[in-house]
Every structure is written in structure tokens, then in C-alpha cells.
Amino acid sequence: MTRTTFAIIILSLLCTSFAHSQNAKLKRAEKLMLKHNYTSSIDLYLKVLNKSNSADAIIGLAECYRRVGNIDETEYWYSRVVQLDNPPKKSYLYYAMALQQNDRCDEAKEWAEKYLKEVESSNTQAMWLVKSCEESVLKGLQVSGKLYQVEALDKVNTENDEFAPQIYKGDLVFVSSREQMIAEKRFNRWSDQEAKSYTELFFVERAQVGDDEDQQYKYGEAEKFTKYLSTKYHDGPVAFGNEGKDFYYTRSNMDGKGDDGIVRLKIYQSKGARTKLTDPRSLPFNSNAYSVMHPSVSEDGETLFFASDRPGGFGGFDLYVSYLEDGRWSPPVNLGPTVNTEGNEVFPYYHRSGTLYFASNGLVGLGGLDIHMSKENYGTWQEPVNLGYPINTRYDDFAFVINDEQSQGYFSSNREGGKGGDDLYTFTKQSITVELIVFDEKTQIPLEGADVFSPCSEIMDLITNIDGKIYMDLPLNVGCDFVAEKFGYQSNAIRISTMDLIAGKNLYVEIPLKSSCSYVVGGTIIDGLTNEVIQDAKVTIKTYSDGEFDEQYTQTDSAGFYEFLDIQGDSEVRVIVEKDGYTKGVSTFSIQSDCGQDQPQDDLVQSIPLYCFGENCPDNELGQGDMNDECVKDSIFKEDGSIELVLCDDRKKIISSDGEVAWFDAEGNEIEQPGQLGKPQLVHIYYDYDDARIRRDAKPALQDLVRLMEGYPEMKIKITSHTDARGKKNYNKSLSKRRAESVIKFLMSRGIAKSRLKATGMGEELMINDCYDGVECTEQQHQENRRTEFIITEYIPSGYDGQSKQPDVIDVKPCKDCPSAPDVETN
């Protein structure tokens, strides 16, 4: 054997040994990650990367730093992950979240939009991140500084973790890791230190200093809360119910590891007092397969909120509620998509006022976990409100509690300036909470979507929710004017004052609005051939004016009469009458009005005939059973005794007085009787340049959508309209909204209820290709971006994936004098 051959063999053996060594480190790092031992995983991944540029090690290291909450390292390593060939698609979102936490919102928005475009267009976590980085929203979150005074509890905090405060009989209980060394930590962030203590419950006495209004306290020395909750497990957070006699607390699974080798968290209950507690009892919805944690119990001890990553949630950790019924806890109920997101919702705290506070990294926020509040209304949770700065920062802010008077409280944060890890902070409110409701003065019905303006608020986007309400905090000792506006109503203003009010109190404000001009639409529904009245027919009225839609329902009485009150002037109106065994009757008209405040209401009479069809009709009526499977949107009785039926796909079917049937296409050409229509397709539709009108080639796709929604009455859809990048961003935003409104108007005119439709205009934010500002593109590429997309949000039928697709062929309309490359906009 030559020396050269021998050297090659030795080198080959060394390379093989090196590869085996690297693979072994990677496999061990992955196993440690599964056990939540991220510190050791980081060490192994770094050793691998010291000797090779392993993509698996880069991905694993980025994820480990994300889990331990190291923002800077997370951003750096995910910046490398997204540059890899075929990176995990979720990395786009994680990189965007890290950029947001590092105050790089413009870049964060770009990567979140990339995730929405290329991976998951309906991901709410990414959508909220994009919204959080909008200048007006970001400003609104940052202007609350004068509403809270926040201070660190330096007397209590250490270089270890202190978090999850609770008020217990006037004193402070919290979780800390200041004793006993081990190597792992709690749910979503593990230490990047070599060792970390078990979490235990500690206790400090509080003594108020100064006047009641000052809300200042002196704190004693920390001591263990109770020996009964000082174990070899992770103990805490804790919640108290039944006047402090019931203890609910998070603890590491006392039964050991699950089948996958992971020790998860459970909620246990003990009864008694600090000095004597009963043995822990595991709650019935605990499991070895997932974590149940962070209890919060109502004052009467009968309602329990908690966080869990149990199957069936919306993603990450969700919030759940269980009710004590006959001494047993009910099966948990998910709080639903208004509260829960694809991110993590954790650390719930239920206040006696009915307000739920919780932390989330999936809603609008400043970065990391932000504290939000929500109220329940008739079983539905209202849209959460971010508490803003300085309660929230770009770091993790969580575990919020507040006293009964809602004037002083505590929370946890790992923000800059603390002693280390998570620290406790105290706050005093320098404000009062305004609950403002806008309602119809005549009917007393709350008005959703009313705009509210006030010079006292730097938040511009104040719009009433489904209950006609907005919530906001106002500083003390100020006077403020509020103006409420809504289409179809006269605006109204009210002045309120926070002079001499106590911080933390609620102020309830009512703003009634008068209808600006209204009409009564009514009439009688009769059989078009016999002139007999038709009772119990369903009558729907749909109105559209200046971008606002409304829809109401009623039934005809025993005299065939129907009536709708308070129909607004200057509207396009469509009255639709339906009853089984009869053709659908439709009347479309306009209400032109310039009525003033004192003009009386007018009556608009719309008496609409219906025509019987089917086997049960008398011989002198239609008797055409073949109409039963048709989707009829219009019926017209002609002078020669024939009936013209306009079908949902714009074909016409004319039935003569002697029963003969003729078919015509949408253009009026006579055709052979068509067979059954095929399966409806869900595809994008397209627009001409700078135009919001529905094109002729878009109507078949919209008619397919109508057929689909008529076939599945529970179905709801989201309509998202877009533009190409030519033109100003603000104008394109408005243009896309008009395109969405055109689609809604078309669908409503075909009998689809407004309540089943949700629309948004995205402008030029999400291109389907790379034709952004400054990029030369063909007219074909620009045409691809001038589109409306559809997403089924509720009840996706079998055989559909819920999202519209780009059709095989897109009709490209000529565009004269149009720029091929849009101008780059700098602001």
C-alpha cells in the first residue's frame, strides 16, 4: 500500500467518524429539546456549528433561543434560517415576531406578510402582527403612559425569577425560583443559565403607606407561603376561591412523565389555610398528554379559568373555562377565536367586575406576551383590548392582577431594567375607565360600527363593537367631548368630566343617535293568479347606500301584509319574498331623498305577486314540477299570461300560459334545455385597471359561489380584495375596499345574507407575484394582482379546501396608457 493510499483511507475514516459524531450531537440535542432542556440543546448545537454549517443545527438553535426568550439571538439565528434552502415555513413568522420585539416593525411586517402570502393566508397571529406594526395602531398602544404609574418591586425581586403575583388576604403571594437547583423551567421560556431552581410559592406582608389615594405599600421579607406547597415539584402559580379557603395551583405532574417522556403541568386543588392544607386533588380535566395550568377562580369559587395546550384548540396554549356543577367540574369550554389565536394565551385572571385579563403573543401588541382584557356578553367574549404601554412593552408582560377597586395591582415582566429573569412590578392607575355605548334613540338598540371621536384620545380608530360599546381609559381631572357618528343617523356630542373622580372607577357614558331620515316599506303578498293573500311568507329587505349594508326579515300576517320600519333614505333597496311551493318574488327600487330633520316618514308600498308551482298547485296554475331544483332569483308575470323566471346563473326560463317551456341564455339567445350544473368552483375574480365594477367574466365564478352558499346555508365567507401596485397606496386601499363592496352588493342581490359575508380591502399589500413598487411587470402579471379571493370561514363542505384558487385562464383586459412599473413610494 502506498503512502498516498494509506493517507486517503485514514482521511476517509476520520471524515466518517466526524460525521457520526456530528449526527450523534444533533440527535441528542433534538431529544433534549423534546424534554424542554433547551440550555443543553443550545450547547450541543453550538458545538456542531463550530465545526460545520449544519442547517439542522441552525434551525434547532434558532428555536431553542426562541423558547428561552433570548430576543437578540432569536432574531440573529432566524435571519439565518430564512436564508436556507427550503426553510421551515413557520420560520417566516418567528423571524417577524423577533424583529417586532427588537423594534424593527417595518421588517417584521414584511416577513409576516410573506408568511400570509406563501404559507397560511388566514393565520390570525400573522394578521395581528401586521396590524400591530401599522403606525396608527402602534401609536395607540404607546400613548397610555400617563394612565399608569409602574414601579419594580425591588424589595422583593432577585436575580432569579419572580412572577405570577396574587393578593391573598391583603398580602402578596408570588412564584419564585430562588432555591433548589435543577436544569429546567416552566411552560414557554426556559432559562439559558446552566441550572435553575424549582419554582415555589413565596409570601410577603404588605402595609399601606400614606393616604388611600396614594396606593403605596411597604413590603416585608419574603418567606415561603406554606410548607404544604413547598415540594420537589414546580409549584405555582396559585389562585384562591371560596373566600381564600380553596387553593388551586399549578404543579409538575405528580404522576411522572407522559408516554413521550415529558413531564407536563397540572392543576391541583387543596382546601384549608396556609397552616393546614388537605392533600392535593388532581382536577378531572388534567392529562399526562398535555399541560393544564395557570388557574384563576371566580370569587364564589364556581368558575375556573385556565390555560392548556390540549387538542382541539386554536394553536399553542388556549384559555378554557370550567364550571362547578353539583360539586363536580364540567368539561372545559374553549373561550373561542375572539380570545384565542394560533399563538399562546396564558395567565388568565378573572376580576369580580366580570373582566378577564390574560397574556397573549397572538393578538395586537408591542411584541412578546402582552396583557389584554375582555368582557363576556351573553356567552360571547368581546374583542380583547391591549392595555398598552407602560403595562406592556416589547418584552414578555404577563400575570396581571388588580385589586377589587381596580386602582392598584401587580404583573410580571422580563423587561429591561429588572434584577434578572422575570420580575414583579406594581402599578397604580392614574385614570378612570370609560364604558361608552352608542344606541338608537327610538329603538334603544345598540349601534355596532359607530365612529367615536374625542380630542382627549390619541387613538383615532374608536369604533363601537357588536354591543355598541367602546372601552378606553381617560386621565383624571380633565373634561372631554365625545362625538358619535353613524351612517343614517344624526351625529351627537356629549361632554364628560373626570374631575374629582377616583382612579380605577368606571364611568358609564350613553350617546343616543336619532335616525336622520327613514321610511316605511310595506305591502301585501298575493297569489299572482288567484289574487288570494299569502300568509307566513318570508320577506327580506336589503338596503345598500354609501358602502353601508343592512338586512332585515319578517313574515306576512294572516292578511298577507308585511312592514319594515325605519328604512333609510338615499338607498338602493331589494325586497325578496319566499315561500315553499311558490316562485321567489323580487322588487328592486331606489329611495331618493333629501329629507330634513323634521320631515315625516313616508310609506313605500311594494305589493309583490308569487306564483304556485309543483305537484300541489291547482290545474290553472303552473304545475311544473321541474322547477323544484332550480335556483330562482326573479319571477316576472307577463301580460300574455306567461311567467319569466330569472335563474341564479342569469339564464331565463319562460313558461307559457299553456305550460310550454323555453330556455334562454344570459344574453337572451334561445338554447336547448341545459342539464344540471356541475360542481360549483371557488376561484378568484379579476378587475380592470382602476375599476371596482364586476366584470362579465367574473360573474360565472360569483354565480358558482351563490350556488355553493345556497346549498350550505351555514356557510360564511371572507372576501379579500386586492389591487396591483400602480397608484398610491392609500388610493389602492380605498379601491380594494370598493371592489370588496361590489362583491358584497352582487351576492346580496342574489339573496345571500349580509351576516354571512365579511369583507376587507388589502390594497397593494399582498401581491400574488413580485410586482411591487418599482418592478417592471407585464400586463398579465398586473392582472393577476387585481383580484378578489374568497375564504370559507365557517362550514367548509366536503371536497373543498376552503380557499379560492387562481383559475387556469385569466382574461387580461387591455390597459391603455398604464405604467408598466409603479412608482416607488417613500411614505
PDB file of N, CA and C in Angstrom, residues 759-813:
ATOM      1  N   ALA A 759     -65.874  41.298   4.633  1.00  0.00           N
ATOM      2  CA  ALA A 759     -65.028  41.776   3.541  1.00  0.00           C
ATOM      3  C   ALA A 759     -63.931  42.684   4.065  1.00  0.00           C
ATOM      4  N   THR A 760     -62.818  42.681   3.360  1.00  0.00           N
ATOM      5  CA  THR A 760     -61.713  43.587   3.668  1.00  0.00           C
ATOM      6  C   THR A 760     -60.985  43.943   2.390  1.00  0.00           C
ATOM      7  N   GLY A 761     -60.449  45.150   2.336  1.00  0.00           N
ATOM      8  CA  GLY A 761     -59.648  45.600   1.199  1.00  0.00           C
ATOM      9  C   GLY A 761     -58.193  45.696   1.606  1.00  0.00           C
ATOM     10  N   MET A 762     -57.319  44.982   0.915  1.00  0.00           N
ATOM     11  CA  MET A 762     -55.908  44.925   1.266  1.00  0.00           C
ATOM     12  C   MET A 762     -55.054  45.877   0.448  1.00  0.00           C
ATOM     13  N   GLY A 763     -55.655  46.551  -0.540  1.00  0.00           N
ATOM     14  CA  GLY A 763     -54.859  47.437  -1.380  1.00  0.00           C
ATOM     15  C   GLY A 763     -53.762  46.677  -2.098  1.00  0.00           C
ATOM     16  N   GLU A 764     -52.548  47.214  -2.098  1.00  0.00           N
ATOM     17  CA  GLU A 764     -51.424  46.591  -2.784  1.00  0.00           C
ATOM     18  C   GLU A 764     -50.486  45.874  -1.821  1.00  0.00           C
ATOM     19  N   GLU A 765     -50.996  45.506  -0.627  1.00  0.00           N
ATOM     20  CA  GLU A 765     -50.128  44.931   0.403  1.00  0.00           C
ATOM     21  C   GLU A 765     -49.682  43.511   0.082  1.00  0.00           C
ATOM     22  N   LEU A 766     -50.539  42.716  -0.529  1.00  0.00           N
ATOM     23  CA  LEU A 766     -50.216  41.308  -0.764  1.00  0.00           C
ATOM     24  C   LEU A 766     -50.290  41.008  -2.255  1.00  0.00           C
ATOM     25  N   MET A 767     -49.144  41.011  -2.911  1.00  0.00           N
ATOM     26  CA  MET A 767     -49.071  40.664  -4.328  1.00  0.00           C
ATOM     27  C   MET A 767     -49.061  39.142  -4.480  1.00  0.00           C
ATOM     28  N   ILE A 768     -49.621  38.673  -5.577  1.00  0.00           N
ATOM     29  CA  ILE A 768     -49.603  37.244  -5.849  1.00  0.00           C
ATOM     30  C   ILE A 768     -48.323  36.861  -6.589  1.00  0.00           C
ATOM     31  N   ASN A 769     -47.570  37.897  -6.995  1.00  0.00           N
ATOM     32  CA  ASN A 769     -46.257  37.707  -7.612  1.00  0.00           C
ATOM     33  C   ASN A 769     -45.344  38.799  -7.048  1.00  0.00           C
ATOM     34  N   ASP A 770     -44.255  39.102  -7.723  1.00  0.00           N
ATOM     35  CA  ASP A 770     -43.295  40.081  -7.200  1.00  0.00           C
ATOM     36  C   ASP A 770     -43.468  41.482  -7.772  1.00  0.00           C
ATOM     37  N   CYS A 771     -44.642  41.825  -8.255  1.00  0.00           N
ATOM     38  CA  CYS A 771     -44.865  43.120  -8.909  1.00  0.00           C
ATOM     39  C   CYS A 771     -45.141  44.224  -7.895  1.00  0.00           C
ATOM     40  N   TYR A 772     -44.198  44.454  -6.999  1.00  0.00           N
ATOM     41  CA  TYR A 772     -44.313  45.536  -6.036  1.00  0.00           C
ATOM     42  C   TYR A 772     -43.787  46.830  -6.642  1.00  0.00           C
ATOM     43  N   ASP A 773     -43.756  47.890  -5.848  1.00  0.00           N
ATOM     44  CA  ASP A 773     -43.314  49.189  -6.335  1.00  0.00           C
ATOM     45  C   ASP A 773     -41.938  49.105  -6.991  1.00  0.00           C
ATOM     46  N   GLY A 774     -41.802  49.722  -8.156  1.00  0.00           N
ATOM     47  CA  GLY A 774     -40.517  49.801  -8.830  1.00  0.00           C
ATOM     48  C   GLY A 774     -40.155  48.607  -9.676  1.00  0.00           C
ATOM     49  N   VAL A 775     -41.043  47.600  -9.757  1.00  0.00           N
ATOM     50  CA  VAL A 775     -40.736  46.375 -10.503  1.00  0.00           C
ATOM     51  C   VAL A 775     -41.458  46.390 -11.848  1.00  0.00           C
ATOM     52  N   GLU A 776     -40.702  46.187 -12.936  1.00  0.00           N
ATOM     53  CA  GLU A 776     -41.302  46.107 -14.270  1.00  0.00           C
ATOM     54  C   GLU A 776     -42.059  44.783 -14.399  1.00  0.00           C
ATOM     55  N   CYS A 777     -43.312  44.846 -14.813  1.00  0.00           N
ATOM     56  CA  CYS A 777     -44.122  43.634 -14.943  1.00  0.00           C
ATOM     57  C   CYS A 777     -44.966  43.727 -16.206  1.00  0.00           C
ATOM     58  N   THR A 778     -45.374  42.571 -16.689  1.00  0.00           N
ATOM     59  CA  THR A 778     -46.260  42.521 -17.839  1.00  0.00           C
ATOM     60  C   THR A 778     -47.680  42.818 -17.388  1.00  0.00           C
ATOM     61  N   GLU A 779     -48.556  43.128 -18.345  1.00  0.00           N
ATOM     62  CA  GLU A 779     -49.950  43.373 -18.005  1.00  0.00           C
ATOM     63  C   GLU A 779     -50.597  42.106 -17.434  1.00  0.00           C
ATOM     64  N   GLN A 780     -50.142  40.928 -17.913  1.00  0.00           N
ATOM     65  CA  GLN A 780     -50.632  39.657 -17.375  1.00  0.00           C
ATOM     66  C   GLN A 780     -50.334  39.577 -15.868  1.00  0.00           C
ATOM     67  N   GLN A 781     -49.121  39.949 -15.463  1.00  0.00           N
ATOM     68  CA  GLN A 781     -48.742  39.875 -14.055  1.00  0.00           C
ATOM     69  C   GLN A 781     -49.520  40.891 -13.218  1.00  0.00           C
ATOM     70  N   HIS A 782     -49.695  42.110 -13.747  1.00  0.00           N
ATOM     71  CA  HIS A 782     -50.501  43.096 -13.013  1.00  0.00           C
ATOM     72  C   HIS A 782     -51.944  42.611 -12.877  1.00  0.00           C
ATOM     73  N   GLN A 783     -52.471  41.989 -13.950  1.00  0.00           N
ATOM     74  CA  GLN A 783     -53.851  41.497 -13.914  1.00  0.00           C
ATOM     75  C   GLN A 783     -54.029  40.456 -12.826  1.00  0.00           C
ATOM     76  N   GLU A 784     -53.021  39.607 -12.604  1.00  0.00           N
ATOM     77  CA  GLU A 784     -53.101  38.586 -11.566  1.00  0.00           C
ATOM     78  C   GLU A 784     -53.294  39.195 -10.179  1.00  0.00           C
ATOM     79  N   ASN A 785     -52.792  40.396  -9.984  1.00  0.00           N
ATOM     80  CA  ASN A 785     -52.899  41.034  -8.666  1.00  0.00           C
ATOM     81  C   ASN A 785     -54.225  41.766  -8.457  1.00  0.00           C
ATOM     82  N   ARG A 786     -54.891  42.168  -9.539  1.00  0.00           N
ATOM     83  CA  ARG A 786     -56.179  42.874  -9.416  1.00  0.00           C
ATOM     84  C   ARG A 786     -57.276  41.835  -9.216  1.00  0.00           C
ATOM     85  N   ARG A 787     -57.444  41.379  -7.987  1.00  0.00           N
ATOM     86  CA  ARG A 787     -58.248  40.176  -7.739  1.00  0.00           C
ATOM     87  C   ARG A 787     -59.047  40.301  -6.441  1.00  0.00           C
ATOM     88  N   THR A 788     -60.033  39.443  -6.329  1.00  0.00           N
ATOM     89  CA  THR A 788     -60.715  39.183  -5.061  1.00  0.00           C
ATOM     90  C   THR A 788     -60.609  37.696  -4.771  1.00  0.00           C
ATOM     91  N   GLU A 789     -60.214  37.382  -3.535  1.00  0.00           N
ATOM     92  CA  GLU A 789     -60.092  35.996  -3.088  1.00  0.00           C
ATOM     93  C   GLU A 789     -61.187  35.700  -2.069  1.00  0.00           C
ATOM     94  N   PHE A 790     -61.550  34.433  -1.967  1.00  0.00           N
ATOM     95  CA  PHE A 790     -62.616  34.013  -1.060  1.00  0.00           C
ATOM     96  C   PHE A 790     -62.084  32.923  -0.132  1.00  0.00           C
ATOM     97  N   ILE A 791     -62.418  33.029   1.144  1.00  0.00           N
ATOM     98  CA  ILE A 791     -62.066  32.011   2.134  1.00  0.00           C
ATOM     99  C   ILE A 791     -63.337  31.621   2.887  1.00  0.00           C
ATOM    100  N   ILE A 792     -63.633  30.327   2.938  1.00  0.00           N
ATOM    101  CA  ILE A 792     -64.773  29.843   3.715  1.00  0.00           C
ATOM    102  C   ILE A 792     -64.343  29.806   5.172  1.00  0.00           C
ATOM    103  N   THR A 793     -64.969  30.616   6.013  1.00  0.00           N
ATOM    104  CA  THR A 793     -64.581  30.702   7.422  1.00  0.00           C
ATOM    105  C   THR A 793     -65.415  29.796   8.318  1.00  0.00           C
ATOM    106  N   GLU A 794     -66.596  29.408   7.877  1.00  0.00           N
ATOM    107  CA  GLU A 794     -67.414  28.502   8.666  1.00  0.00           C
ATOM    108  C   GLU A 794     -68.097  27.503   7.730  1.00  0.00           C
ATOM    109  N   TYR A 795     -68.087  26.246   8.125  1.00  0.00           N
ATOM    110  CA  TYR A 795     -68.737  25.139   7.436  1.00  0.00           C
ATOM    111  C   TYR A 795     -68.147  24.943   6.032  1.00  0.00           C
ATOM    112  N   ILE A 796     -66.972  24.327   5.997  1.00  0.00           N
ATOM    113  CA  ILE A 796     -66.329  24.004   4.722  1.00  0.00           C
ATOM    114  C   ILE A 796     -66.907  22.687   4.222  1.00  0.00           C
ATOM    115  N   PRO A 797     -67.581  22.659   3.054  1.00  0.00           N
ATOM    116  CA  PRO A 797     -68.184  21.422   2.562  1.00  0.00           C
ATOM    117  C   PRO A 797     -67.122  20.388   2.195  1.00  0.00           C
ATOM    118  N   SER A 798     -67.504  19.141   2.226  1.00  0.00           N
ATOM    119  CA  SER A 798     -66.622  18.063   1.807  1.00  0.00           C
ATOM    120  C   SER A 798     -66.221  18.265   0.342  1.00  0.00           C
ATOM    121  N   GLY A 799     -64.943  18.087   0.059  1.00  0.00           N
ATOM    122  CA  GLY A 799     -64.460  18.247  -1.297  1.00  0.00           C
ATOM    123  C   GLY A 799     -63.905  19.619  -1.586  1.00  0.00           C
ATOM    124  N   TYR A 800     -63.988  20.557  -0.611  1.00  0.00           N
ATOM    125  CA  TYR A 800     -63.438  21.898  -0.774  1.00  0.00           C
ATOM    126  C   TYR A 800     -62.392  22.131   0.319  1.00  0.00           C
ATOM    127  N   ASP A 801     -61.313  22.853  -0.026  1.00  0.00           N
ATOM    128  CA  ASP A 801     -60.311  23.159   0.993  1.00  0.00           C
ATOM    129  C   ASP A 801     -60.556  24.504   1.648  1.00  0.00           C
ATOM    130  N   GLY A 802     -61.588  25.215   1.241  1.00  0.00           N
ATOM    131  CA  GLY A 802     -61.970  26.441   1.904  1.00  0.00           C
ATOM    132  C   GLY A 802     -61.395  27.716   1.333  1.00  0.00           C
ATOM    133  N   GLN A 803     -60.527  27.641   0.343  1.00  0.00           N
ATOM    134  CA  GLN A 803     -59.939  28.837  -0.235  1.00  0.00           C
ATOM    135  C   GLN A 803     -60.081  28.824  -1.749  1.00  0.00           C
ATOM    136  N   SER A 804     -60.366  29.998  -2.314  1.00  0.00           N
ATOM    137  CA  SER A 804     -60.465  30.092  -3.767  1.00  0.00           C
ATOM    138  C   SER A 804     -59.083  29.933  -4.396  1.00  0.00           C
ATOM    139  N   LYS A 805     -59.084  29.502  -5.635  1.00  0.00           N
ATOM    140  CA  LYS A 805     -57.846  29.255  -6.364  1.00  0.00           C
ATOM    141  C   LYS A 805     -57.785  30.173  -7.584  1.00  0.00           C
ATOM    142  N   GLN A 806     -56.587  30.374  -8.072  1.00  0.00           N
ATOM    143  CA  GLN A 806     -56.414  31.111  -9.322  1.00  0.00           C
ATOM    144  C   GLN A 806     -56.913  30.246 -10.468  1.00  0.00           C
ATOM    145  N   PRO A 807     -57.783  30.747 -11.326  1.00  0.00           N
ATOM    146  CA  PRO A 807     -58.304  29.918 -12.422  1.00  0.00           C
ATOM    147  C   PRO A 807     -57.204  29.580 -13.426  1.00  0.00           C
ATOM    148  N   ASP A 808     -57.472  28.561 -14.237  1.00  0.00           N
ATOM    149  CA  ASP A 808     -56.477  28.138 -15.230  1.00  0.00           C
ATOM    150  C   ASP A 808     -56.193  29.240 -16.238  1.00  0.00           C
ATOM    151  N   VAL A 809     -57.219  30.010 -16.590  1.00  0.00           N
ATOM    152  CA  VAL A 809     -57.048  31.077 -17.580  1.00  0.00           C
ATOM    153  C   VAL A 809     -57.580  32.375 -16.981  1.00  0.00           C
ATOM    154  N   ILE A 810     -56.769  33.441 -17.066  1.00  0.00           N
ATOM    155  CA  ILE A 810     -57.174  34.757 -16.586  1.00  0.00           C
ATOM    156  C   ILE A 810     -57.327  35.667 -17.797  1.00  0.00           C
ATOM    157  N   ASP A 811     -58.496  36.256 -17.931  1.00  0.00           N
ATOM    158  CA  ASP A 811     -58.759  37.159 -19.044  1.00  0.00           C
ATOM    159  C   ASP A 811     -58.053  38.494 -18.775  1.00  0.00           C
ATOM    160  N   VAL A 812     -57.048  38.814 -19.581  1.00  0.00           N
ATOM    161  CA  VAL A 812     -56.282  40.038 -19.400  1.00  0.00           C
ATOM    162  C   VAL A 812     -56.906  41.142 -20.245  1.00  0.00           C
ATOM    163  N   LYS A 813     -57.410  42.170 -19.584  1.00  0.00           N
ATOM    164  CA  LYS A 813     -58.044  43.280 -20.294  1.00  0.00           C
ATOM    165  C   LYS A 813     -56.979  44.302 -20.708  1.00  0.00           C
TER     166      LYS A 813
END
